[in-house]
């Protein structure tokens, strides 16, 4: 298996622009997680899905952030409009049977820079 | 109550030393405690994990010690090597839950 796939790997955009991050989880996994990592705040869980349904989005910082999972093999995280403070590395992770403490497999991350 | 507190924030040891990273939790419902290792430019990856019915688990040079009564657990790296230099995250979750709570991370540097 190719593992969790994220695109793009790097994104540089100007403040106010829309940014869309993409994730393809490992085939057969039924839980998907979006994280944000910064030096100041560490690894923060933004939202997670189970069987394509959003379970908890309490970590989404504000209404500018939205996430979708239209099917079991694809998810997006959108920021509109983007701000410099959104600059971070965004990770997608997937797991099988997320309710049983299953191992999470992380993608390589998307490094977002908002100027 | 959902937090996992991790210390130290950073750690420097000589090659062959035994770095120890400590974590503490509050929620007694947690029943699975994984450690993740992250190299620069990569996503975290599961290193070793333990359930509270055992007090110690070893995998190669990595050992988790677990103290259920104190609600604390720690990672020991035996005979540390420069290649172990990475950020280590402790975490906690529970059966029936979906969320894994991560500690703040410890940046380890092993000097050659």
GROMACS .gro file of C-alpha atoms in nm:
model
  227
    1UNK     CA    1   0.000   0.000   0.000
    2UNK     CA    2   0.123   0.351  -0.077
    3UNK     CA    3   0.028   0.483   0.264
    4UNK     CA    4  -0.163   0.802   0.326
    5UNK     CA    5  -0.121   1.040   0.035
    6UNK     CA    6  -0.139   1.415   0.076
    7UNK     CA    7  -0.123   1.689  -0.183
    8UNK     CA    8   0.023   1.933  -0.237
    9UNK     CA    9   0.338   1.876  -0.029
   10UNK     CA   10   0.410   2.248  -0.020
   11UNK     CA   11   0.175   2.541  -0.072
   12UNK     CA   12   0.265   2.907  -0.070
   13UNK     CA   13  -0.022   3.150  -0.103
   14UNK     CA   14  -0.111   3.507  -0.033
   15UNK     CA   15  -0.334   3.618   0.247
   16UNK     CA   16  -0.699   3.611   0.147
   17UNK     CA   17  -0.664   3.328  -0.103
   18UNK     CA   18  -0.848   2.999  -0.077
   19UNK     CA   19  -0.637   2.695   0.003
   20UNK     CA   20  -0.744   2.333  -0.045
   21UNK     CA   21  -0.547   2.045   0.100
   22UNK     CA   22  -0.617   1.693  -0.015
   23UNK     CA   23  -0.584   1.352   0.144
   24UNK     CA   24  -0.623   0.994   0.028
   25UNK     CA   25  -0.637   0.755   0.325
   26UNK     CA   26  -0.511   0.399   0.325
   27UNK     CA   27  -0.757   0.174   0.149
   28UNK     CA   28  -0.986  -0.002   0.394
   29UNK     CA   29  -0.930   0.240   0.680
   30UNK     CA   30  -1.253   0.381   0.819
   31UNK     CA   31  -1.130   0.677   1.025
   32UNK     CA   32  -0.960   0.990   0.899
   33UNK     CA   33  -0.801   1.270   1.099
   34UNK     CA   34  -0.675   1.617   1.009
   35UNK     CA   35  -0.401   1.766   1.229
   36UNK     CA   36  -0.214   2.093   1.230
   37UNK     CA   37   0.142   2.116   1.363
   38UNK     CA   38   0.324   2.432   1.465
   39UNK     CA   39   0.621   2.496   1.692
   40UNK     CA   40   0.406   2.698   1.928
   41UNK     CA   41   0.101   2.473   1.956
   42UNK     CA   42   0.240   2.131   1.874
   43UNK     CA   43   0.014   1.872   1.710
   44UNK     CA   44  -0.351   1.980   1.714
   45UNK     CA   45  -0.642   1.765   1.604
   46UNK     CA   46  -0.869   1.971   1.381
   47UNK     CA   47  -1.141   1.724   1.282
   48UNK     CA   48  -1.196   1.353   1.241
   49UNK     CA   49  -1.429   1.139   1.038
   50UNK     CA   50  -1.553   0.787   1.093
   51UNK     CA   51  -1.710   0.606   0.796
   52UNK     CA   52  -1.704   0.939   0.607
   53UNK     CA   53  -1.910   1.114   0.877
   54UNK     CA   54  -1.759   1.406   1.072
   55UNK     CA   55  -1.755   1.300   1.437
   56UNK     CA   56  -1.587   1.592   1.609
   57UNK     CA   57  -1.487   1.923   1.452
   58UNK     CA   58  -1.431   2.105   1.780
   59UNK     CA   59  -1.066   2.153   1.691
   60UNK     CA   60  -1.138   2.354   1.378
   61UNK     CA   61  -1.007   2.699   1.468
   62UNK     CA   62  -1.280   2.909   1.306
   63UNK     CA   63  -1.535   2.926   1.031
   64UNK     CA   64  -1.266   2.988   0.773
   65UNK     CA   65  -1.178   2.619   0.801
   66UNK     CA   66  -1.396   2.346   0.654
   67UNK     CA   67  -1.342   1.976   0.582
   68UNK     CA   68  -1.525   1.723   0.373
   69UNK     CA   69  -1.506   1.353   0.310
   70UNK     CA   70  -1.728   1.278   0.012
   71UNK     CA   71  -1.620   0.912  -0.003
   72UNK     CA   72  -1.398   0.662   0.175
   73UNK     CA   73  -1.095   0.741  -0.038
   74UNK     CA   74  -1.081   1.121  -0.037
   75UNK     CA   75  -1.094   1.414   0.201
   76UNK     CA   76  -1.028   1.786   0.171
   77UNK     CA   77  -0.944   2.058   0.418
   78UNK     CA   78  -1.023   2.407   0.293
   79UNK     CA   79  -0.919   2.742   0.432
   80UNK     CA   80  -1.104   3.045   0.296
   81UNK     CA   81  -0.980   3.313   0.330
   82UNK     CA   82  -0.631   3.217   0.440
   83UNK     CA   83  -0.431   3.424   0.690
   84UNK     CA   84  -0.058   3.428   0.780
   85UNK     CA   85  -0.135   3.263   1.116
   86UNK     CA   86  -0.260   2.958   0.926
   87UNK     CA   87   0.099   2.883   0.823
   88UNK     CA   88   0.176   2.535   0.955
   89UNK     CA   89   0.224   2.174   0.852
   90UNK     CA   90  -0.109   1.999   0.803
   91UNK     CA   91  -0.119   1.623   0.844
   92UNK     CA   92  -0.383   1.377   0.744
   93UNK     CA   93  -0.392   1.040   0.920
   94UNK     CA   94  -0.608   0.732   0.883
   95UNK     CA   95  -0.677   0.429   1.095
   96UNK     CA   96  -0.872   0.109   1.090
   97UNK     CA   97  -1.141   0.074   1.350
   98UNK     CA   98  -1.061   0.412   1.504
   99UNK     CA   99  -1.272   0.337   1.807
  100UNK     CA  100  -1.042   0.064   1.935
  101UNK     CA  101  -0.726   0.270   1.988
  102UNK     CA  102  -0.601   0.164   1.650
  103UNK     CA  103  -0.272   0.287   1.514
  104UNK     CA  104  -0.294   0.607   1.316
  105UNK     CA  105  -0.097   0.623   0.993
  106UNK     CA  106   0.014   0.973   0.907
  107UNK     CA  107   0.074   1.117   0.565
  108UNK     CA  108   0.385   1.320   0.483
  109UNK     CA  109   0.208   1.649   0.550
  110UNK     CA  110   0.145   1.968   0.357
  111UNK     CA  111   0.359   2.264   0.451
  112UNK     CA  112   0.143   2.574   0.411
  113UNK     CA  113   0.291   2.921   0.403
  114UNK     CA  114   0.056   3.219   0.387
  115UNK     CA  115   0.229   3.549   0.311
  116UNK     CA  116  -0.909   1.586   3.199
  117UNK     CA  117  -0.843   1.506   2.835
  118UNK     CA  118  -0.485   1.631   2.845
  119UNK     CA  119  -0.165   1.430   2.830
  120UNK     CA  120   0.126   1.616   2.985
  121UNK     CA  121   0.470   1.536   2.845
  122UNK     CA  122   0.816   1.630   2.967
  123UNK     CA  123   1.083   1.735   2.902
  124UNK     CA  124   1.027   1.959   2.603
  125UNK     CA  125   1.375   1.883   2.472
  126UNK     CA  126   1.654   1.646   2.562
  127UNK     CA  127   2.019   1.610   2.462
  128UNK     CA  128   2.212   1.292   2.541
  129UNK     CA  129   2.539   1.136   2.442
  130UNK     CA  130   2.544   0.832   2.218
  131UNK     CA  131   2.486   0.525   2.434
  132UNK     CA  132   2.293   0.719   2.696
  133UNK     CA  133   1.938   0.635   2.808
  134UNK     CA  134   1.700   0.924   2.743
  135UNK     CA  135   1.375   0.907   2.942
  136UNK     CA  136   1.057   1.087   2.839
  137UNK     CA  137   0.771   1.111   3.085
  138UNK     CA  138   0.397   1.150   3.038
  139UNK     CA  139   0.101   1.185   3.272
  140UNK     CA  140  -0.272   1.164   3.215
  141UNK     CA  141  -0.591   1.229   3.412
  142UNK     CA  142  -0.866   1.038   3.238
  143UNK     CA  143  -0.882   0.685   3.380
  144UNK     CA  144  -1.091   0.577   3.082
  145UNK     CA  145  -0.777   0.580   2.867
  146UNK     CA  146  -0.671   0.222   2.794
  147UNK     CA  147  -0.421   0.247   2.510
  148UNK     CA  148  -0.101   0.447   2.525
  149UNK     CA  149   0.102   0.473   2.203
  150UNK     CA  150   0.430   0.653   2.142
  151UNK     CA  151   0.492   0.814   1.805
  152UNK     CA  152   0.829   0.907   1.654
  153UNK     CA  153   0.862   1.192   1.408
  154UNK     CA  154   1.167   1.270   1.195
  155UNK     CA  155   1.207   1.614   1.037
  156UNK     CA  156   0.993   1.654   0.728
  157UNK     CA  157   0.793   1.338   0.798
  158UNK     CA  158   0.467   1.253   0.964
  159UNK     CA  159   0.461   1.085   1.306
  160UNK     CA  160   0.482   0.706   1.302
  161UNK     CA  161   0.385   0.457   1.570
  162UNK     CA  162   0.690   0.339   1.764
  163UNK     CA  163   0.553   0.128   2.050
  164UNK     CA  164   0.231   0.109   2.250
  165UNK     CA  165   0.109  -0.034   2.580
  166UNK     CA  166  -0.220  -0.116   2.752
  167UNK     CA  167  -0.256  -0.060   3.129
  168UNK     CA  168  -0.276  -0.431   3.215
  169UNK     CA  169   0.104  -0.454   3.190
  170UNK     CA  170   0.370  -0.247   3.365
  171UNK     CA  171   0.640  -0.271   3.102
  172UNK     CA  172   0.678  -0.340   2.733
  173UNK     CA  173   1.001  -0.373   2.536
  174UNK     CA  174   1.057  -0.360   2.163
  175UNK     CA  175   1.421  -0.362   2.070
  176UNK     CA  176   1.592  -0.070   2.240
  177UNK     CA  177   1.263   0.099   2.328
  178UNK     CA  178   1.085   0.032   2.658
  179UNK     CA  179   0.761   0.173   2.795
  180UNK     CA  180   0.715   0.172   3.171
  181UNK     CA  181   0.358   0.216   3.295
  182UNK     CA  182   0.240   0.311   3.644
  183UNK     CA  183  -0.139   0.281   3.651
  184UNK     CA  184  -0.185   0.405   4.008
  185UNK     CA  185   0.017   0.719   3.938
  186UNK     CA  186  -0.135   0.762   3.592
  187UNK     CA  187   0.209   0.800   3.444
  188UNK     CA  188   0.406   0.630   3.170
  189UNK     CA  189   0.749   0.679   3.025
  190UNK     CA  190   0.965   0.590   2.728
  191UNK     CA  191   1.323   0.474   2.774
  192UNK     CA  192   1.563   0.440   2.481
  193UNK     CA  193   1.849   0.204   2.559
  194UNK     CA  194   2.190   0.255   2.400
  195UNK     CA  195   2.065   0.564   2.216
  196UNK     CA  196   2.207   0.636   1.872
  197UNK     CA  197   2.230   0.954   1.662
  198UNK     CA  198   1.966   0.801   1.435
  199UNK     CA  199   1.720   0.817   1.727
  200UNK     CA  200   1.728   1.196   1.708
  201UNK     CA  201   1.365   1.287   1.647
  202UNK     CA  202   1.056   1.426   1.816
  203UNK     CA  203   0.869   1.179   2.034
  204UNK     CA  204   0.500   1.210   2.119
  205UNK     CA  205   0.320   1.017   2.387
  206UNK     CA  206  -0.052   0.972   2.338
  207UNK     CA  207  -0.360   0.823   2.497
  208UNK     CA  208  -0.692   0.696   2.374
  209UNK     CA  209  -0.966   0.458   2.486
  210UNK     CA  210  -1.161   0.169   2.349
  211UNK     CA  211  -1.484   0.295   2.198
  212UNK     CA  212  -1.344   0.642   2.146
  213UNK     CA  213  -1.214   0.783   1.822
  214UNK     CA  214  -0.984   1.051   1.945
  215UNK     CA  215  -0.616   1.012   2.031
  216UNK     CA  216  -0.484   1.277   2.267
  217UNK     CA  217  -0.121   1.367   2.196
  218UNK     CA  218   0.134   1.512   2.434
  219UNK     CA  219   0.323   1.825   2.336
  220UNK     CA  220   0.626   1.630   2.211
  221UNK     CA  221   0.991   1.595   2.316
  222UNK     CA  222   1.271   1.687   2.079
  223UNK     CA  223   1.556   1.441   2.134
  224UNK     CA  224   1.907   1.499   2.008
  225UNK     CA  225   2.164   1.221   2.046
  226UNK     CA  226   2.522   1.344   2.015
  227UNK     CA  227   2.766   1.121   1.829
   0.00000   0.00000   0.00000
